[in-house]
PDB file of C-alpha atoms and ligand atoms in Angstrom:
ATOM      1  CA  UNK A   1      11.231  -5.829   0.237  1.00  0.00           C
ATOM      2  CA  UNK A   2      11.243  -8.818  -2.028  1.00  0.00           C
ATOM      3  CA  UNK A   3       7.922  -9.817  -1.377  1.00  0.00           C
ATOM      4  CA  UNK A   4       6.283  -6.102  -2.113  1.00  0.00           C
ATOM      5  CA  UNK A   5       8.087  -6.015  -5.428  1.00  0.00           C
ATOM      6  CA  UNK A   6       6.717  -9.738  -6.033  1.00  0.00           C
ATOM      7  CA  UNK A   7       3.171  -8.089  -5.091  1.00  0.00           C
ATOM      8  CA  UNK A   8       3.499  -5.281  -7.474  1.00  0.00           C
ATOM      9  CA  UNK A   9       4.521  -7.592 -10.391  1.00  0.00           C
ATOM     10  CA  UNK A  10       1.495  -9.581  -9.541  1.00  0.00           C
ATOM     11  CA  UNK A  11      -0.700  -6.421  -9.519  1.00  0.00           C
ATOM     12  CA  UNK A  12       0.857  -5.204 -12.930  1.00  0.00           C
ATOM     13  CA  UNK A  13      -0.887  -8.523 -14.598  1.00  0.00           C
ATOM     14  CA  UNK A  14      -4.204  -7.174 -14.087  1.00  0.00           C
ATOM     15  CA  UNK A  15      -3.513  -3.895 -15.803  1.00  0.00           C
ATOM     16  CA  UNK A  16      -5.863  -3.393 -19.132  1.00  0.00           C
ATOM     17  CA  UNK A  17      -2.900  -1.266 -20.526  1.00  0.00           C
ATOM     18  CA  UNK A  18      -0.496  -2.227 -23.030  1.00  0.00           C
ATOM     19  CA  UNK A  19       2.434  -1.515 -20.810  1.00  0.00           C
ATOM     20  CA  UNK A  20       1.611  -3.115 -17.854  1.00  0.00           C
ATOM     21  CA  UNK A  21       2.719  -1.685 -14.360  1.00  0.00           C
ATOM     22  CA  UNK A  22       1.712  -2.536 -10.820  1.00  0.00           C
ATOM     23  CA  UNK A  23       2.511  -0.309  -7.666  1.00  0.00           C
ATOM     24  CA  UNK A  24       2.671  -1.008  -4.028  1.00  0.00           C
ATOM     25  CA  UNK A  25       2.741   1.350  -1.222  1.00  0.00           C
ATOM     26  CA  UNK A  26       4.191   0.019   1.822  1.00  0.00           C
ATOM     27  CA  UNK A  27       5.229   1.419   5.266  1.00  0.00           C
ATOM     28  CA  UNK A  28       7.639  -1.664   6.115  1.00  0.00           C
ATOM     29  CA  UNK A  29       5.937  -4.716   5.888  1.00  0.00           C
ATOM     30  CA  UNK A  30       2.294  -3.192   5.844  1.00  0.00           C
ATOM     31  CA  UNK A  31       0.897  -2.744   2.660  1.00  0.00           C
ATOM     32  CA  UNK A  32      -1.037   0.252   2.112  1.00  0.00           C
ATOM     33  CA  UNK A  33      -2.435  -0.007  -1.260  1.00  0.00           C
ATOM     34  CA  UNK A  34      -1.971  -1.918  -4.629  1.00  0.00           C
ATOM     35  CA  UNK A  35      -2.761  -0.335  -7.852  1.00  0.00           C
ATOM     36  CA  UNK A  36      -2.286  -1.140 -11.729  1.00  0.00           C
ATOM     37  CA  UNK A  37      -1.905   1.412 -14.279  1.00  0.00           C
ATOM     38  CA  UNK A  38      -5.581   1.821 -16.032  1.00  0.00           C
ATOM     39  CA  UNK A  39      -7.201   3.958 -18.855  1.00  0.00           C
ATOM     40  CA  UNK A  40      -8.176   7.468 -18.502  1.00  0.00           C
ATOM     41  CA  UNK A  41      -8.856   8.986 -21.746  1.00  0.00           C
ATOM     42  CA  UNK A  42      -8.802   7.168 -25.303  1.00  0.00           C
ATOM     43  CA  UNK A  43      -5.208   7.678 -26.854  1.00  0.00           C
ATOM     44  CA  UNK A  44      -6.834   9.291 -29.707  1.00  0.00           C
ATOM     45  CA  UNK A  45      -8.517  11.870 -27.779  1.00  0.00           C
ATOM     46  CA  UNK A  46      -5.363  12.724 -25.291  1.00  0.00           C
ATOM     47  CA  UNK A  47      -2.364  10.600 -25.928  1.00  0.00           C
ATOM     48  CA  UNK A  48      -0.145  12.035 -23.167  1.00  0.00           C
ATOM     49  CA  UNK A  49      -2.720  11.510 -20.491  1.00  0.00           C
ATOM     50  CA  UNK A  50      -4.128   8.342 -21.845  1.00  0.00           C
ATOM     51  CA  UNK A  51      -3.650   6.384 -18.686  1.00  0.00           C
ATOM     52  CA  UNK A  52      -3.300   6.644 -14.900  1.00  0.00           C
ATOM     53  CA  UNK A  53      -0.068   5.643 -13.889  1.00  0.00           C
ATOM     54  CA  UNK A  54       0.157   2.915 -11.462  1.00  0.00           C
ATOM     55  CA  UNK A  55       2.204   4.982  -9.068  1.00  0.00           C
ATOM     56  CA  UNK A  56      -0.363   7.862  -9.219  1.00  0.00           C
ATOM     57  CA  UNK A  57      -3.366   5.551  -8.967  1.00  0.00           C
ATOM     58  CA  UNK A  58      -1.873   3.985  -5.761  1.00  0.00           C
ATOM     59  CA  UNK A  59      -0.890   7.112  -4.109  1.00  0.00           C
ATOM     60  CA  UNK A  60      -4.790   8.293  -4.561  1.00  0.00           C
ATOM     61  CA  UNK A  61      -5.613   5.363  -2.229  1.00  0.00           C
ATOM     62  CA  UNK A  62      -3.393   6.119   0.566  1.00  0.00           C
ATOM     63  CA  UNK A  63      -4.622   8.900   2.842  1.00  0.00           C
ATOM     64  CA  UNK A  64      -1.231   9.534   4.558  1.00  0.00           C
ATOM     65  CA  UNK A  65       1.766   8.234   2.211  1.00  0.00           C
ATOM     66  CA  UNK A  66       4.357  10.392   3.719  1.00  0.00           C
ATOM     67  CA  UNK A  67       7.236   8.355   4.853  1.00  0.00           C
ATOM     68  CA  UNK A  68       6.153   5.189   3.194  1.00  0.00           C
ATOM     69  CA  UNK A  69       7.800   3.529   0.151  1.00  0.00           C
ATOM     70  CA  UNK A  70       6.517   2.638  -3.130  1.00  0.00           C
ATOM     71  CA  UNK A  71       7.412  -0.555  -5.185  1.00  0.00           C
ATOM     72  CA  UNK A  72       6.811  -0.405  -9.072  1.00  0.00           C
ATOM     73  CA  UNK A  73       6.831  -3.186 -11.430  1.00  0.00           C
ATOM     74  CA  UNK A  74       6.333  -3.515 -15.143  1.00  0.00           C
ATOM     75  CA  UNK A  75       5.700  -6.859 -16.871  1.00  0.00           C
ATOM     76  CA  UNK A  76       5.973  -7.727 -20.819  1.00  0.00           C
ATOM     77  CA  UNK A  77       3.470  -9.766 -22.581  1.00  0.00           C
ATOM     78  CA  UNK A  78       5.198 -13.036 -21.100  1.00  0.00           C
ATOM     79  CA  UNK A  79       4.631 -11.718 -17.428  1.00  0.00           C
ATOM     80  CA  UNK A  80       8.372 -10.709 -17.130  1.00  0.00           C
ATOM     81  CA  UNK A  81       9.590  -7.797 -15.240  1.00  0.00           C
ATOM     82  CA  UNK A  82      10.977  -4.927 -17.578  1.00  0.00           C
ATOM     83  CA  UNK A  83      11.879  -1.418 -16.442  1.00  0.00           C
ATOM     84  CA  UNK A  84       9.553   0.429 -14.492  1.00  0.00           C
ATOM     85  CA  UNK A  85      11.272   3.639 -13.290  1.00  0.00           C
ATOM     86  CA  UNK A  86       8.730   5.882 -12.196  1.00  0.00           C
ATOM     87  CA  UNK A  87       8.428   8.951 -14.985  1.00  0.00           C
ATOM     88  CA  UNK A  88       9.331  12.602 -14.130  1.00  0.00           C
ATOM     89  CA  UNK A  89       5.623  13.311 -13.450  1.00  0.00           C
ATOM     90  CA  UNK A  90       5.116  10.647 -11.069  1.00  0.00           C
ATOM     91  CA  UNK A  91       8.723  11.537  -9.418  1.00  0.00           C
ATOM     92  CA  UNK A  92       7.408  14.871  -8.660  1.00  0.00           C
ATOM     93  CA  UNK A  93       4.055  13.566  -7.153  1.00  0.00           C
ATOM     94  CA  UNK A  94       5.864  10.820  -4.750  1.00  0.00           C
ATOM     95  CA  UNK A  95       8.191  13.603  -3.659  1.00  0.00           C
ATOM     96  CA  UNK A  96       5.307  16.037  -3.321  1.00  0.00           C
ATOM     97  CA  UNK A  97       3.310  13.535  -0.916  1.00  0.00           C
ATOM     98  CA  UNK A  98       6.310  12.571   0.902  1.00  0.00           C
ATOM     99  CA  UNK A  99       7.028   9.401  -0.408  1.00  0.00           C
ATOM    100  CA  UNK A 100      10.697   8.442   0.599  1.00  0.00           C
ATOM    101  CA  UNK A 101      11.738   6.265  -1.935  1.00  0.00           C
ATOM    102  CA  UNK A 102      10.719   3.731  -4.989  1.00  0.00           C
ATOM    103  CA  UNK A 103      11.847   0.232  -5.712  1.00  0.00           C
ATOM    104  CA  UNK A 104      11.281  -0.816  -9.593  1.00  0.00           C
ATOM    105  CA  UNK A 105      11.912  -3.503 -11.763  1.00  0.00           C
ATOM    106  CA  UNK A 106      14.752  -2.968 -14.426  1.00  0.00           C
ATOM    107  CA  UNK A 107      15.267  -4.630 -17.774  1.00  0.00           C
ATOM    108  CA  UNK A 108      17.693  -7.343 -16.538  1.00  0.00           C
ATOM    109  CA  UNK A 109      15.162  -8.472 -13.935  1.00  0.00           C
ATOM    110  CA  UNK A 110      16.824  -7.036 -11.036  1.00  0.00           C
ATOM    111  CA  UNK A 111      15.406  -4.347  -8.715  1.00  0.00           C
ATOM    112  CA  UNK A 112      16.567  -0.818  -8.529  1.00  0.00           C
ATOM    113  CA  UNK A 113      16.127   2.244  -6.207  1.00  0.00           C
ATOM    114  CA  UNK A 114      15.347   5.579  -6.576  1.00  0.00           C
ATOM    115  CA  UNK A 115      15.960   8.112  -3.596  1.00  0.00           C
ATOM    116  CA  UNK A 116      12.738  10.162  -3.847  1.00  0.00           C
ATOM    117  CA  UNK A 117      13.393  12.104  -0.628  1.00  0.00           C
ATOM    118  CA  UNK A 118      16.820  13.137  -1.838  1.00  0.00           C
ATOM    119  CA  UNK A 119      15.629  13.992  -5.378  1.00  0.00           C
ATOM    120  CA  UNK A 120      13.201  16.531  -3.786  1.00  0.00           C
ATOM    121  CA  UNK A 121      15.694  18.304  -1.932  1.00  0.00           C
ATOM    122  CA  UNK A 122      17.669  18.923  -5.250  1.00  0.00           C
ATOM    123  CA  UNK A 123      17.634  22.695  -5.920  1.00  0.00           C
ATOM    124  CA  UNK A 124      15.349  23.680  -9.029  1.00  0.00           C
ATOM    125  CA  UNK A 125      18.423  24.752 -11.278  1.00  0.00           C
ATOM    126  CA  UNK A 126      17.275  27.491 -13.711  1.00  0.00           C
ATOM    127  CA  UNK A 127      13.961  27.866 -12.594  1.00  0.00           C
ATOM    128  CA  UNK A 128      14.369  31.616 -12.445  1.00  0.00           C
ATOM    129  CA  UNK A 129      16.226  31.897 -15.667  1.00  0.00           C
ATOM    130  CA  UNK A 130      18.893  33.861 -14.108  1.00  0.00           C
ATOM    131  CA  UNK A 131      21.770  31.260 -14.032  1.00  0.00           C
ATOM    132  CA  UNK A 132      24.936  32.495 -15.981  1.00  0.00           C
ATOM    133  CA  UNK A 133      26.162  30.701 -18.866  1.00  0.00           C
ATOM    134  CA  UNK A 134      29.120  29.080 -16.903  1.00  0.00           C
ATOM    135  CA  UNK A 135      26.630  27.914 -14.250  1.00  0.00           C
ATOM    136  CA  UNK A 136      24.445  26.354 -16.843  1.00  0.00           C
ATOM    137  CA  UNK A 137      27.084  24.599 -18.198  1.00  0.00           C
ATOM    138  CA  UNK A 138      28.315  22.888 -15.101  1.00  0.00           C
ATOM    139  CA  UNK A 139      24.907  20.934 -14.619  1.00  0.00           C
TER     140      UNK A 139
HETATM  141 ZN1  LIG B 201       4.232   7.977 -14.250  1.00  0.00          ZN
END
């Protein structure tokens, strides 16, 4: 795990974006893809979709990511690791392609883990809009 997250940090250094993020997809010790986030559209044109997130870019490089783990690192201007928890959109993407978990750097320099496979099985509460007020309050 340690070497993969270190590789993700080094990959982040290549990002042309202000928030530099690197992602590594690995099957055990074997690295399948490394990608940093990159520019997609001018922020002036489409602020919310201005970048390809590193997770998204790495997933596109792997033919069959099912059962793999992703390592996500973000670095600040000094190259130190900062919070890189995958966003909601990337979490949905990772779950959809069968990636089981995500290690990511955090504010204090440690590495946290997100159980993607488990979050995928979580029920989509409120999707039908028919839940009673009591049920809604409980979540
Ligand atoms: Zn994302």
